[in-house]
């Protein structure tokens, strides 16, 4: 395998566990992790709780960074929250099966879902976010994905009027 990891996913009956296969121990996961088997998953780390006083939230998941949002969507499908939520998932690739599961979960939770595939739809930028979600300034923003991507979005949104404390970024970095 080269230096660029390839996204893979283990699709379970109720969820999808996206995995970045890297030239480290994770390359062996498809061979060793089997449906029905036990797995221990660590994290997240930080204060990524989705708790705030805003009536509106915008979630942005970059690639594998969509994972905490998928978990929260599943929770909201069982116990709805009070806030309106839009999820923007920006990624290089997404299997049709994973797309269908994400759509179904978002519908069940009442989440406004936007999926951007890099090659087909282009990249997520502050301008694009503002076009997609006109009331963005009234929202808190939650980001999980590549650190530089989040920093660039935060800087753009704050420069255009977002209160700095309303941008929450998970401690995320691919080793």
Short mmCIF file of C-alpha atoms in Angstrom, two decimals:
data_model
loop_
_atom_site.label_atom_id
_atom_site.label_comp_id
_atom_site.label_asym_id
_atom_site.label_seq_id
_atom_site.Cartn_x
_atom_site.Cartn_y
_atom_site.Cartn_z
CA UNK A 1 0.00 0.00 0.00
CA UNK A 2 1.28 3.49 -0.84
CA UNK A 3 1.34 6.54 1.37
CA UNK A 4 -2.27 7.48 0.58
CA UNK A 5 -4.71 5.43 2.65
CA UNK A 6 -7.80 4.00 1.02
CA UNK A 7 -11.15 4.28 2.77
CA UNK A 8 -12.88 1.02 3.54
CA UNK A 9 -15.91 0.27 5.64
CA UNK A 10 -17.21 -2.59 7.66
CA UNK A 11 -20.99 -2.45 7.28
CA UNK A 12 -22.86 -3.89 10.23
CA UNK A 13 -26.58 -4.53 10.50
CA UNK A 14 -27.26 -1.28 12.38
CA UNK A 15 -24.26 0.89 11.59
CA UNK A 16 -21.22 1.47 9.44
CA UNK A 17 -17.77 1.59 10.94
CA UNK A 18 -15.55 3.46 8.49
CA UNK A 19 -11.90 2.49 8.70
CA UNK A 20 -8.86 4.12 7.11
CA UNK A 21 -6.51 1.35 6.10
CA UNK A 22 -3.03 2.69 6.78
CA UNK A 23 0.35 0.99 6.44
CA UNK A 24 0.22 0.16 10.16
CA UNK A 25 -1.80 -2.34 12.20
CA UNK A 26 -5.15 -1.21 10.69
CA UNK A 27 -4.31 -2.86 7.36
CA UNK A 28 -5.02 -6.22 9.06
CA UNK A 29 -8.49 -5.28 10.34
CA UNK A 30 -10.49 -6.63 7.38
CA UNK A 31 -8.83 -10.01 7.91
CA UNK A 32 -9.24 -10.12 11.69
CA UNK A 33 -12.46 -8.20 12.48
CA UNK A 34 -15.52 -10.29 11.67
CA UNK A 35 -19.25 -9.57 11.88
CA UNK A 36 -20.53 -10.61 15.29
CA UNK A 37 -17.08 -10.39 16.86
CA UNK A 38 -16.03 -8.08 19.66
CA UNK A 39 -14.20 -4.81 19.06
CA UNK A 40 -13.02 -2.05 21.36
CA UNK A 41 -13.21 1.47 19.97
CA UNK A 42 -11.53 4.42 21.72
CA UNK A 43 -12.43 8.07 21.75
CA UNK A 44 -13.57 10.57 20.99
CA UNK A 45 -11.25 12.84 22.91
CA UNK A 46 -12.07 16.42 23.77
CA UNK A 47 -15.36 18.12 24.54
CA UNK A 48 -17.40 17.17 21.51
CA UNK A 49 -20.72 16.86 23.33
CA UNK A 50 -23.26 18.64 21.08
CA UNK A 51 -24.43 20.51 24.18
CA UNK A 52 -25.08 24.22 23.75
CA UNK A 53 -27.87 26.77 24.04
CA UNK A 54 -28.43 27.27 20.29
CA UNK A 55 -31.66 26.17 18.61
CA UNK A 56 -29.70 25.41 15.43
CA UNK A 57 -26.61 23.26 14.84
CA UNK A 58 -24.51 22.67 11.76
CA UNK A 59 -22.44 19.51 11.77
CA UNK A 60 -19.58 19.03 9.33
CA UNK A 61 -17.83 15.70 8.93
CA UNK A 62 -14.74 15.50 6.75
CA UNK A 63 -14.21 11.90 5.56
CA UNK A 64 -13.98 9.54 8.54
CA UNK A 65 -14.83 12.57 10.71
CA UNK A 66 -18.51 11.83 10.10
CA UNK A 67 -18.33 9.04 12.72
CA UNK A 68 -19.35 11.04 15.85
CA UNK A 69 -22.24 12.54 13.90
CA UNK A 70 -23.51 9.11 12.85
CA UNK A 71 -23.50 8.05 16.51
CA UNK A 72 -25.40 11.20 17.52
CA UNK A 73 -27.90 10.74 14.66
CA UNK A 74 -28.67 7.23 15.92
CA UNK A 75 -29.21 8.63 19.41
CA UNK A 76 -31.49 11.40 18.09
CA UNK A 77 -33.57 8.87 16.14
CA UNK A 78 -34.42 7.25 19.49
CA UNK A 79 -34.65 10.42 21.60
CA UNK A 80 -35.20 13.55 19.47
CA UNK A 81 -33.38 16.73 20.42
CA UNK A 82 -34.78 20.26 20.45
CA UNK A 83 -32.41 21.85 17.95
CA UNK A 84 -32.64 21.90 14.16
CA UNK A 85 -29.61 20.13 12.69
CA UNK A 86 -27.95 20.14 9.26
CA UNK A 87 -25.15 17.66 8.56
CA UNK A 88 -22.68 18.28 5.77
CA UNK A 89 -20.58 15.23 5.01
CA UNK A 90 -17.67 16.08 2.71
CA UNK A 91 -15.72 13.04 1.54
CA UNK A 92 -13.67 11.56 -1.27
CA UNK A 93 -15.85 8.47 -1.64
CA UNK A 94 -18.90 6.83 -0.09
CA UNK A 95 -20.32 3.46 -1.06
CA UNK A 96 -23.96 3.35 -2.12
CA UNK A 97 -24.71 1.10 0.85
CA UNK A 98 -23.14 3.57 3.30
CA UNK A 99 -25.00 6.44 1.57
CA UNK A 100 -28.34 4.64 1.96
CA UNK A 101 -27.67 3.94 5.64
CA UNK A 102 -26.69 7.56 6.29
CA UNK A 103 -29.79 8.86 4.49
CA UNK A 104 -32.07 6.48 6.40
CA UNK A 105 -30.53 7.43 9.75
CA UNK A 106 -30.74 11.17 8.96
CA UNK A 107 -34.39 10.84 7.94
CA UNK A 108 -35.24 8.90 11.12
CA UNK A 109 -33.59 11.62 13.24
CA UNK A 110 -35.02 14.59 11.30
CA UNK A 111 -31.56 15.73 10.18
CA UNK A 112 -31.10 17.90 7.07
CA UNK A 113 -28.39 15.94 5.21
CA UNK A 114 -25.96 17.26 2.57
CA UNK A 115 -23.35 14.89 1.11
CA UNK A 116 -20.54 16.32 -1.00
CA UNK A 117 -18.35 13.91 -2.95
CA UNK A 118 -15.11 15.73 -3.79
CA UNK A 119 -14.79 14.64 -7.44
CA UNK A 120 -18.47 15.04 -8.24
CA UNK A 121 -19.59 17.98 -6.09
CA UNK A 122 -16.40 19.85 -5.27
CA UNK A 123 -15.05 20.82 -1.88
CA UNK A 124 -16.82 22.34 1.09
CA UNK A 125 -15.88 25.99 1.67
CA UNK A 126 -17.28 28.73 3.86
CA UNK A 127 -18.99 30.30 0.83
CA UNK A 128 -20.59 26.98 -0.03
CA UNK A 129 -21.77 26.43 3.53
CA UNK A 130 -23.34 29.88 3.62
CA UNK A 131 -25.17 29.16 0.35
CA UNK A 132 -26.41 25.79 1.62
CA UNK A 133 -27.55 27.00 5.03
CA UNK A 134 -28.65 30.66 4.90
CA UNK A 135 -29.33 30.93 8.67
CA UNK A 136 -25.81 29.69 9.53
CA UNK A 137 -25.04 32.64 11.82
CA UNK A 138 -27.76 31.55 14.24
CA UNK A 139 -26.17 28.10 14.61
CA UNK A 140 -23.42 26.50 16.56
CA UNK A 141 -21.00 24.69 14.27
CA UNK A 142 -19.54 21.26 15.06
CA UNK A 143 -16.64 19.97 12.97
CA UNK A 144 -14.80 16.65 12.93
CA UNK A 145 -12.30 15.95 10.18
CA UNK A 146 -8.78 16.85 9.10
CA UNK A 147 -7.43 19.56 11.41
CA UNK A 148 -6.35 21.97 8.66
CA UNK A 149 -9.74 21.69 6.94
CA UNK A 150 -11.49 22.59 10.21
CA UNK A 151 -9.14 25.48 10.92
CA UNK A 152 -9.74 26.94 7.45
CA UNK A 153 -13.53 26.66 7.79
CA UNK A 154 -13.44 28.17 11.28
CA UNK A 155 -11.32 31.12 10.14
CA UNK A 156 -13.65 31.77 7.19
CA UNK A 157 -16.85 31.54 9.24
CA UNK A 158 -15.52 33.72 12.06
CA UNK A 159 -14.29 36.29 9.51
CA UNK A 160 -17.84 36.35 8.11
CA UNK A 161 -19.63 36.80 11.42
CA UNK A 162 -19.74 33.54 13.39
CA UNK A 163 -19.10 34.03 17.10
CA UNK A 164 -15.74 32.25 17.68
CA UNK A 165 -17.05 30.26 20.66
CA UNK A 166 -19.78 28.75 18.49
CA UNK A 167 -17.28 26.71 16.44
CA UNK A 168 -16.52 23.36 18.08
CA UNK A 169 -13.78 21.16 16.63
CA UNK A 170 -13.03 17.58 17.65
CA UNK A 171 -9.42 16.73 18.46
CA UNK A 172 -8.92 14.76 15.27
CA UNK A 173 -5.80 13.89 13.38
CA UNK A 174 -4.81 10.92 11.26
CA UNK A 175 -1.52 9.54 12.54
#
